[in-house]
Coordinates of C-alpha atoms and ligand atoms in Angstrom, one line a residue:
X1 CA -16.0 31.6 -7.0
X2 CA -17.2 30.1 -3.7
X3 CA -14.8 28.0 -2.3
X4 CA -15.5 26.1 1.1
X5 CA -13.6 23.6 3.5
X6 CA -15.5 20.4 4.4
X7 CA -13.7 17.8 7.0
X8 CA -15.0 14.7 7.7
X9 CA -13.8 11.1 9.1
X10 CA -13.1 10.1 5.6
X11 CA -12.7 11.0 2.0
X12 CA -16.1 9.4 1.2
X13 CA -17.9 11.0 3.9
X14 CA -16.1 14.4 3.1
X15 CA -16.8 14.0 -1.2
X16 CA -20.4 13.0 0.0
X17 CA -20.8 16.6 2.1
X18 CA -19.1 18.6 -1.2
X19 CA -21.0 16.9 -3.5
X20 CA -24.6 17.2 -1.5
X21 CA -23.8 21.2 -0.5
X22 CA -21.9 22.2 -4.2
X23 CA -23.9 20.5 -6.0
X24 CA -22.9 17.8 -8.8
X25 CA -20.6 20.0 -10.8
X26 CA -18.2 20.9 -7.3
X27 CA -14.1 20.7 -8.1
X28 CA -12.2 20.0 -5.3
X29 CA -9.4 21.9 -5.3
X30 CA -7.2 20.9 -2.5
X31 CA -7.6 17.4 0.3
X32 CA -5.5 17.2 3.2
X33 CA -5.7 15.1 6.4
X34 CA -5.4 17.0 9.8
X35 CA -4.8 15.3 13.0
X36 CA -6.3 17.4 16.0
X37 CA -4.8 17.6 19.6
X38 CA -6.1 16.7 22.7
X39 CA -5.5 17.6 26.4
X40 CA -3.5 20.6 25.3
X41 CA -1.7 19.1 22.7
X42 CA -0.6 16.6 24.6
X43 CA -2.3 13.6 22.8
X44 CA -3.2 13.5 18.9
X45 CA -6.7 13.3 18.8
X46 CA -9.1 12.1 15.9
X47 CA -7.8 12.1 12.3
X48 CA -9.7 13.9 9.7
X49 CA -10.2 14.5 6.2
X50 CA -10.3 18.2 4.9
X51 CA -11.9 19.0 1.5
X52 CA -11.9 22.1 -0.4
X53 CA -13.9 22.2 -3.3
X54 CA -15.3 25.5 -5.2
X55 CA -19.1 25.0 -6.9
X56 CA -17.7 27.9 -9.5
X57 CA -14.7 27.5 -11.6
X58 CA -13.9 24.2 -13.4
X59 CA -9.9 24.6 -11.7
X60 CA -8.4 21.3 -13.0
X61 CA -7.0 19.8 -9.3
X62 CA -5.0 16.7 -8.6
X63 CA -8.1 15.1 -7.9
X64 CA -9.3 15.2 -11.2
X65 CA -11.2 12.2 -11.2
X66 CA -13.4 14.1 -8.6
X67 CA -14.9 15.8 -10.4
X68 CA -18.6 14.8 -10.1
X69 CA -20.0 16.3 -13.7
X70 CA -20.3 14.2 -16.5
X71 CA -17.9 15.5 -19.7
X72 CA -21.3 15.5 -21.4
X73 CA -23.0 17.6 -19.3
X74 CA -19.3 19.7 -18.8
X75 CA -20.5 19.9 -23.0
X76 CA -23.8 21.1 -23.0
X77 CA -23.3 23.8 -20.6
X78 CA -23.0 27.4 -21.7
X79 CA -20.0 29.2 -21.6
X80 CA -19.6 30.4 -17.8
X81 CA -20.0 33.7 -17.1
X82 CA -17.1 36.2 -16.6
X83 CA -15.6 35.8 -12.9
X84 CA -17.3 37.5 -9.7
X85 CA -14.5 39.4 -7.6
X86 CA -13.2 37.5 -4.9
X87 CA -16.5 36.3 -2.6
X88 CA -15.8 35.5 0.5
X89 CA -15.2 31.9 1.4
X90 CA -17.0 29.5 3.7
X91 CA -13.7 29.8 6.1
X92 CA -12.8 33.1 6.0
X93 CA -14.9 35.9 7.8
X94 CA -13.4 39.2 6.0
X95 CA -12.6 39.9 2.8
X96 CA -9.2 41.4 2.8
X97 CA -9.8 45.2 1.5
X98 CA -6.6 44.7 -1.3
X99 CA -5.1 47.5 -3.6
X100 CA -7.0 48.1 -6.8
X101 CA -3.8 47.3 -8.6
X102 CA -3.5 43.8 -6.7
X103 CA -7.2 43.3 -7.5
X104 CA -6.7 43.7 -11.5
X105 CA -4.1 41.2 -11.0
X106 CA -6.0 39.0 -9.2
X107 CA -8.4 38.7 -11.9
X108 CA -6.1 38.5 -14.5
X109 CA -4.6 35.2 -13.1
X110 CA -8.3 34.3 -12.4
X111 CA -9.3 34.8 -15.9
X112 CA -6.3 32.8 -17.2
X113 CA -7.3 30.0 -15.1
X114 CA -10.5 30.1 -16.2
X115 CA -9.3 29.9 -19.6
X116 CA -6.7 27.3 -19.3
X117 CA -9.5 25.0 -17.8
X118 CA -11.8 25.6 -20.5
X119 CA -8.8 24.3 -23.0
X120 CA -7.8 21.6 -21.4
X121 CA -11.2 19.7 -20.5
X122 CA -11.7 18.3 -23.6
X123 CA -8.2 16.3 -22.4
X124 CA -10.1 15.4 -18.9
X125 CA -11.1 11.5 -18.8
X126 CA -14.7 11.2 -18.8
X127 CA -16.2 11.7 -15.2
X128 CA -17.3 8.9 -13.0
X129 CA -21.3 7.8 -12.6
X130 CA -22.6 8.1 -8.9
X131 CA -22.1 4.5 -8.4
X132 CA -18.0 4.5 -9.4
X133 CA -17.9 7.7 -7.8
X134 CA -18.8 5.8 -4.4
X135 CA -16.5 3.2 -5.2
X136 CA -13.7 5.3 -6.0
X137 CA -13.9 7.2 -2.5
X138 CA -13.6 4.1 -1.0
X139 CA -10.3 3.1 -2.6
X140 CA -9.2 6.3 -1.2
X141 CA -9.8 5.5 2.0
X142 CA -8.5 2.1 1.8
X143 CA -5.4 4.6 0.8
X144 CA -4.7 3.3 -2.6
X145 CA -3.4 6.2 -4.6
X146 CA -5.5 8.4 -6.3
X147 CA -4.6 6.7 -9.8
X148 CA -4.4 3.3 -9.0
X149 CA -8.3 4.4 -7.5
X150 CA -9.0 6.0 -10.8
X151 CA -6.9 2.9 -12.9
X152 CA -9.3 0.4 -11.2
X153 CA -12.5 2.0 -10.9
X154 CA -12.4 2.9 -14.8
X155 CA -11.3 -0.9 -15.1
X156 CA -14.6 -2.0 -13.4
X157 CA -16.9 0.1 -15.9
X158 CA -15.1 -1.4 -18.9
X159 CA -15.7 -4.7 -17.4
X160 CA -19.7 -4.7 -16.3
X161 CA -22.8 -3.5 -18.7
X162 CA -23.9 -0.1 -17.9
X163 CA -27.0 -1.7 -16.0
X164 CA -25.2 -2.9 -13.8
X165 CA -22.7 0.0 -12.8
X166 CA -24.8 0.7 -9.6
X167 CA -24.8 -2.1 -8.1
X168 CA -22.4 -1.8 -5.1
X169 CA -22.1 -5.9 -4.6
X170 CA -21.6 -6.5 -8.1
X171 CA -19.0 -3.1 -8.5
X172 CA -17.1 -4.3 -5.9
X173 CA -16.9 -8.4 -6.9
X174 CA -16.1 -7.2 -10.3
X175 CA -12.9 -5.1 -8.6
X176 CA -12.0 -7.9 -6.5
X177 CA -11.9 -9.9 -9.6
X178 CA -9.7 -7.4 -11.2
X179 CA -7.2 -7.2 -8.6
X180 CA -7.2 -10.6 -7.3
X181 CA -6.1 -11.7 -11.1
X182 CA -3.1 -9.8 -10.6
X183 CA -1.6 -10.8 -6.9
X184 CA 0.4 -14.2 -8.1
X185 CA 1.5 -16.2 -5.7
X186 CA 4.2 -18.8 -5.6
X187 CA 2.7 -21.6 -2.7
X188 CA 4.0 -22.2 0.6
X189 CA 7.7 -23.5 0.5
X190 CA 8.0 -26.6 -0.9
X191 CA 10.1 -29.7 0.1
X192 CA 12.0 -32.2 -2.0
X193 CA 12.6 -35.4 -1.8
X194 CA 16.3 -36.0 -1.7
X195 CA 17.8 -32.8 -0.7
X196 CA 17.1 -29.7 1.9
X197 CA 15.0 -27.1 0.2
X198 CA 17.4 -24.0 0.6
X199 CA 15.0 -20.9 1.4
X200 CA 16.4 -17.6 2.8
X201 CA 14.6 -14.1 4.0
X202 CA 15.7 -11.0 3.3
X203 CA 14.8 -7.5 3.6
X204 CA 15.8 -4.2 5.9
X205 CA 16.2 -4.4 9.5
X206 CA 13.0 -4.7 11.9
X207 CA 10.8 -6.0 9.2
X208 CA 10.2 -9.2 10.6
X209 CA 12.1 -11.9 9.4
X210 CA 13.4 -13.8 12.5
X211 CA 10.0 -14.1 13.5
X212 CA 9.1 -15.2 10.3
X213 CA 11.7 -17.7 10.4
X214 CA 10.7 -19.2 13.6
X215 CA 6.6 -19.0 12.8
X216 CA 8.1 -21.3 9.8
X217 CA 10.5 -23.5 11.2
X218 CA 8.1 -24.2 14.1
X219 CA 5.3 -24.9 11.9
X220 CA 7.7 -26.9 9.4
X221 CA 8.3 -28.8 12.7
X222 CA 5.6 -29.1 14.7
X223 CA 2.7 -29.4 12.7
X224 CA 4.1 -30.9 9.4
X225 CA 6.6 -33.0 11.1
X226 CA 9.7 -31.8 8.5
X227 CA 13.3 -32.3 9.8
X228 CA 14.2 -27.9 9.7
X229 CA 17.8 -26.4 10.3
X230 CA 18.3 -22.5 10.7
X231 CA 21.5 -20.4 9.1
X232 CA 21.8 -17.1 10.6
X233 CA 24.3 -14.8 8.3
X234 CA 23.8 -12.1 11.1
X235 CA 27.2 -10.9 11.4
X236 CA 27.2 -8.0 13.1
X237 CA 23.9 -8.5 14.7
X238 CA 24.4 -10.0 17.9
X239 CA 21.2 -9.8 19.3
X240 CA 19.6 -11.1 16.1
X241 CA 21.6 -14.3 16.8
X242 CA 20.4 -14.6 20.2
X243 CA 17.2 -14.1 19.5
X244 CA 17.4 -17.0 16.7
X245 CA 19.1 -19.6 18.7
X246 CA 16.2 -19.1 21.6
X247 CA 13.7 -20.0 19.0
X248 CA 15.8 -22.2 17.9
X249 CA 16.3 -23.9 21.5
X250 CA 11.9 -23.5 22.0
X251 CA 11.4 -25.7 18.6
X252 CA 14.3 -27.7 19.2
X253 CA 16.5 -27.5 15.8
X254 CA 19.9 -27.2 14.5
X255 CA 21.3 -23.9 14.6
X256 CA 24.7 -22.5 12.3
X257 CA 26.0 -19.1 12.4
X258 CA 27.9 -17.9 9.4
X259 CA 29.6 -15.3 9.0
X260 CA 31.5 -16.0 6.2
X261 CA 30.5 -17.3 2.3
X262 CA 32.7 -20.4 3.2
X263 CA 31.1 -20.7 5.9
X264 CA 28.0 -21.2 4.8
X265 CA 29.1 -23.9 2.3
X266 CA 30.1 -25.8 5.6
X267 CA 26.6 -24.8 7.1
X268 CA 25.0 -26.1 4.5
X269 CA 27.0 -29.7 4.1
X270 CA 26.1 -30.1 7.9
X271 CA 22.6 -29.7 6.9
X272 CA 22.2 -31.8 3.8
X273 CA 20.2 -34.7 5.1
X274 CA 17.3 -32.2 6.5
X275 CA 14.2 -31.7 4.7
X276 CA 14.2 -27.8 4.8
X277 CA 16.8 -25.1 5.1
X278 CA 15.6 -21.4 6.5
X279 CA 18.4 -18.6 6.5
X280 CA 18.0 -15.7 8.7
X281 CA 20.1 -12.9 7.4
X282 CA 20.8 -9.4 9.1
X283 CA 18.9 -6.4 8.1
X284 CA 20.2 -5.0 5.1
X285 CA 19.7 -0.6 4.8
X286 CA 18.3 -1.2 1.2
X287 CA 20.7 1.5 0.4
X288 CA 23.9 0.1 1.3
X289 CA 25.0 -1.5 -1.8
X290 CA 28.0 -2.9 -0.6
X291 CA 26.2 -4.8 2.0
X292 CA 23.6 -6.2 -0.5
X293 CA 26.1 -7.6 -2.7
X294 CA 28.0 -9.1 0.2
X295 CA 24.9 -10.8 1.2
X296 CA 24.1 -11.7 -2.9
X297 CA 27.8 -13.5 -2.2
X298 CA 26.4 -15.5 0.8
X299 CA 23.4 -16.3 -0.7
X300 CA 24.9 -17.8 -4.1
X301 CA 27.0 -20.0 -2.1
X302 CA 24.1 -21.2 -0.3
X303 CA 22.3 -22.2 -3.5
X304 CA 19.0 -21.0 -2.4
X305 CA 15.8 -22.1 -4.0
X306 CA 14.5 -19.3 -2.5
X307 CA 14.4 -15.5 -1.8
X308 CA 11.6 -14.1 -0.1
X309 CA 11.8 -10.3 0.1
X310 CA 10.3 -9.3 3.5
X311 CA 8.6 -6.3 3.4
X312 CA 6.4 -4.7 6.4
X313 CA 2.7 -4.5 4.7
X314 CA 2.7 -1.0 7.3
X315 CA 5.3 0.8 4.8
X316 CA 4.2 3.3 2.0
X317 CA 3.9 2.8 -1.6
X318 CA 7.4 4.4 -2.7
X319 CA 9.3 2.6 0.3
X320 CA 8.0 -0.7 -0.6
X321 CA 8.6 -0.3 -4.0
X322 CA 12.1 1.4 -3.4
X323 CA 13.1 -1.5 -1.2
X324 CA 12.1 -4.0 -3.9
X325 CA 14.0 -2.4 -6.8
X326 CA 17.5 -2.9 -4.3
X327 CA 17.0 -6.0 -3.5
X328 CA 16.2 -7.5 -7.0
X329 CA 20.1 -7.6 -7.6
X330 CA 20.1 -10.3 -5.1
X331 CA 17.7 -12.6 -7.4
X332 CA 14.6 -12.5 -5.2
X333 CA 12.1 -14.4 -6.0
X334 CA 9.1 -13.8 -3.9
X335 CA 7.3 -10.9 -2.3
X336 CA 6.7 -12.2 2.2
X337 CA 4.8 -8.9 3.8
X338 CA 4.8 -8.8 7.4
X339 CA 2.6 -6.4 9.7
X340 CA -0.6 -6.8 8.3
X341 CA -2.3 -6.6 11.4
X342 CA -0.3 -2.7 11.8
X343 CA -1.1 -1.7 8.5
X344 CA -4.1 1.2 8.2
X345 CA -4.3 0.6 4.2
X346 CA -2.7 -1.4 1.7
X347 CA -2.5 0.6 -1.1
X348 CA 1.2 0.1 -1.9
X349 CA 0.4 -4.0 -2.2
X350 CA -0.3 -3.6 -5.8
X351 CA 2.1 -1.2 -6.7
X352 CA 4.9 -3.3 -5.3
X353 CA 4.0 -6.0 -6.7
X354 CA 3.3 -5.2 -10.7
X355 CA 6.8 -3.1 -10.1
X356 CA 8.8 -6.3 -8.8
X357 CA 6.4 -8.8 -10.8
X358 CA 7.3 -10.7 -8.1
X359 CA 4.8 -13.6 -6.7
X360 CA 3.9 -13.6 -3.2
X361 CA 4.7 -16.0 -0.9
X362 CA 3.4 -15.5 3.1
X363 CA 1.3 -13.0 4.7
X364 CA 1.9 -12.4 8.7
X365 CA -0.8 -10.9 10.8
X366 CA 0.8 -10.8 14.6
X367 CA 3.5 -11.1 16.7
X368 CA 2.7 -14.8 17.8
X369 CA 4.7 -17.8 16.9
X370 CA 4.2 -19.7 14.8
X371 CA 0.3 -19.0 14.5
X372 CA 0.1 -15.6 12.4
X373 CA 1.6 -16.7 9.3
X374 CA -0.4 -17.9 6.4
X375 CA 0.2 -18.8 2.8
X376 CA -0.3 -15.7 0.7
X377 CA -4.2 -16.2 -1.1
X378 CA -4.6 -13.9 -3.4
X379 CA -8.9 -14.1 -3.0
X380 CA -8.3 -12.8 0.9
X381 CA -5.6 -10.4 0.0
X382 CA -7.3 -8.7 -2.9
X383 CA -10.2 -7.6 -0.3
X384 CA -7.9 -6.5 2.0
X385 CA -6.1 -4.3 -0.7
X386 CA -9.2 -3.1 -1.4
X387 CA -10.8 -2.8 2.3
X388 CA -13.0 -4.6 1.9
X389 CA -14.2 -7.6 4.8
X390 CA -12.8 -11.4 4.3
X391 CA -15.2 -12.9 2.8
X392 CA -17.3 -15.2 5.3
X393 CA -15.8 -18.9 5.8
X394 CA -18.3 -21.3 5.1
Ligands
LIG401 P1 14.0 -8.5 11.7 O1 15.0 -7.4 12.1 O2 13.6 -8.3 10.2 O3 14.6 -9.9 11.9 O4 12.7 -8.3 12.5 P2 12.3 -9.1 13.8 O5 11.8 -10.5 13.5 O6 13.3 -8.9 14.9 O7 10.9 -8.3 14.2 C1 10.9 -6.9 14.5 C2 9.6 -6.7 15.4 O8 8.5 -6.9 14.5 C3 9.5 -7.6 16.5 O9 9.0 -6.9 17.6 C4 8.4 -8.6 16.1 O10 7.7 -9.2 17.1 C5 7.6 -7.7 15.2 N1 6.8 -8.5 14.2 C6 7.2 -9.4 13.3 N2 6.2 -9.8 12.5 C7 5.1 -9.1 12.9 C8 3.7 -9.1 12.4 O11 3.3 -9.8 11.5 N3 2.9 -8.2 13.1 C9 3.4 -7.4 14.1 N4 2.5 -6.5 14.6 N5 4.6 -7.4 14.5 C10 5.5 -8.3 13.9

């Protein structure tokens, strides 16, 4: 079995070295990333991909789908010859001298792995054409998960004749397609005629929602000449207040601390000749369930139209998702992710959103008020998800 360790910026470039030195038929068995030091450890250096793939045994890895050989040609071939002892690999530079008992053992377990792979690759999902193969790196580096990658990439060849399955442009519209038709999004928040629109943000601590509040209340204001108040329901929170009420001051708006559910009754009866309501609310740990149902309590009596979840776009898949799931008791009803602009990948977009099947409602892209907020369009965000460029403006 001759098993080597190839490292590369990224998973494409690194698939693209195993699959040009191993040949088509390489398994990888193991992928890691590896941040080097420099100046004596002192600074992290480059980040890298490392790939170890074996041209030999068909070892089923958790990166099944990498596996470059078709199933046909996995078919046609002839049974593989009984296993070599132990070669030595690319990174090693002895072969360990072992006991011959150890050795018999070794090819024992060798044998059976062998063996269990030959069993089970009739269960293996049909290995990907160069052209998918390509694509599917890609979705790796954009840091989607390896199934998602898989899920989407086998969703493109069901969707486009086989002619047309290496054709990067037309691969990667097609997948755009795909995912764009799932990101929903519920429109900018819309006013009433009559009464305040009631719309609140919530989500854990640091995630951006004060800023949100003011990029929103200052364009509400300033651009689409709306008469805003702000609620604040941070209690505990004093600086959050602060940092409110100085927005507040800058955009020149009415501002009501609650700290109470009657309180916010009151709040809102001040407010009820205003065209839009925003309510700031203190970060909730999305694991303090006492605290979440204390804020579900403020937020019924506030009869919000709206609860957009904020959720930092630089999070991971489980966290986002996690967060979502604790928040639902609360009745949210949109998906807000902040932090784009900090985000290296994201995967954990699509995730979050088919877990929640939540709409989204705002993406911000920056630190500056009010300018990097935009409506959430699911077009731009699909390419981002993917990593792919924005699209040109016209
Ligand atoms: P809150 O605790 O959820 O209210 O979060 P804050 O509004 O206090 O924001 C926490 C930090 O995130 C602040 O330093 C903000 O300037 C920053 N922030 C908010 N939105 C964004 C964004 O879209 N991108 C970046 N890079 N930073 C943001």
């Amino acid at each position: 079995m001759d098993v080597r360790t190839y490292r590369a910026q990224t998973m494409h470039d690194a698939l693209l070295l195993v699959r040009r030195e191993l040949g088509p038929d390489a398994a990888v068995l193991h992928t890691r990333e590896v941040q080097r030091s420099r100046l004596f450890g002192l600074l992290p250096g480059p980040r890298h991909i490392e790939v170890t793939a074996s041209a030999g045994v068909n070892v089923p890895s958790r990166l099944a789908p990498n596996r470059f050989s078709r199933s046909a040609d996995l078919e046609d071939a002839p049974a593989p010859p009984p296993p070599p002892p132990l070669a030595p690999t690319a990174d090693r530079t002895e072969t360990p001298v072992l006991p011959t008992e150890m050795q018999a053992q070794i090819s024992d377990l060798q044998k059976m792995v062998e063996e269990l792979c030959r069993s089970s690759h009739h269960g293996v999902q049909p290995d990907l054409p160069e052209g998918l193969f390509h694509l599917f790196t890609e979705l790796l580096d954009a840091e989607l998960s390896e199934d998602l990658a898989r899920e989407l990439v086998e969703r493109v060849r069901d969707a486009l004749p086989e002619a047309h399955i290496n054709d990067p442009a037309l691969m990667k519209s097609c997948l755009a397609g795909i995912v764009e038709s799932e990101l929903r999004v519920s429109g900018p928040i819309a006013t009433v005629a009559g009464r305040p629109r009631v719309a609140a943000l919530v989500g854990p601590t640091g995630v951006g929602k004060t800023t949100t509040i003011a990029k929103l209340a200052a364009n509400f204001r300033l651009r689409e000449r709306r008469r805003v108040g702000l609620i604040t329901v941070d209690t505990y929170r004093i600086a959050a207040v602060e940092q409110l009420r100085t927005y507040a001051d800058i955009i020149d708006l009415p501002m009501q601390v609650v700290s109470s559910p009657t309180g916010m009754r009151e709040a809102l009866g001040r407010f009820c000749d205003l065209d839009v309501v925003l309510i700031d609310t203190a970060g909730r740990s999305p694991k303090d369930e006492v605290k979440i149902r204390e804020l579900k309590t403020f937020l019924a009596e506030a009869g919000a139209d709206e609860i957009h979840l904020v959720l930092s776009a630089a999070a991971g898949e489980r966290a986002l998702i996690e967060t979502a799931q604790r928040f639902a008791t609360i009745g949210t009803t949109a998906l807000l992710l902040t932090k784009l602009d900090e985000a290296t990948g994201l995967g954990g977009v699509l995730p979050v959103v088919r877990s929640s099947g939540l709409p989204l409602s705002y993406l911000t892209n920056g630190q500056n008020v009010p300018d990097d907020i935009d409506a959430a369009d699911p077009r731009r965000l699909a390419r981002l998800v993917l990593g792919m460029s924005p699209e040109p403006t016209n």
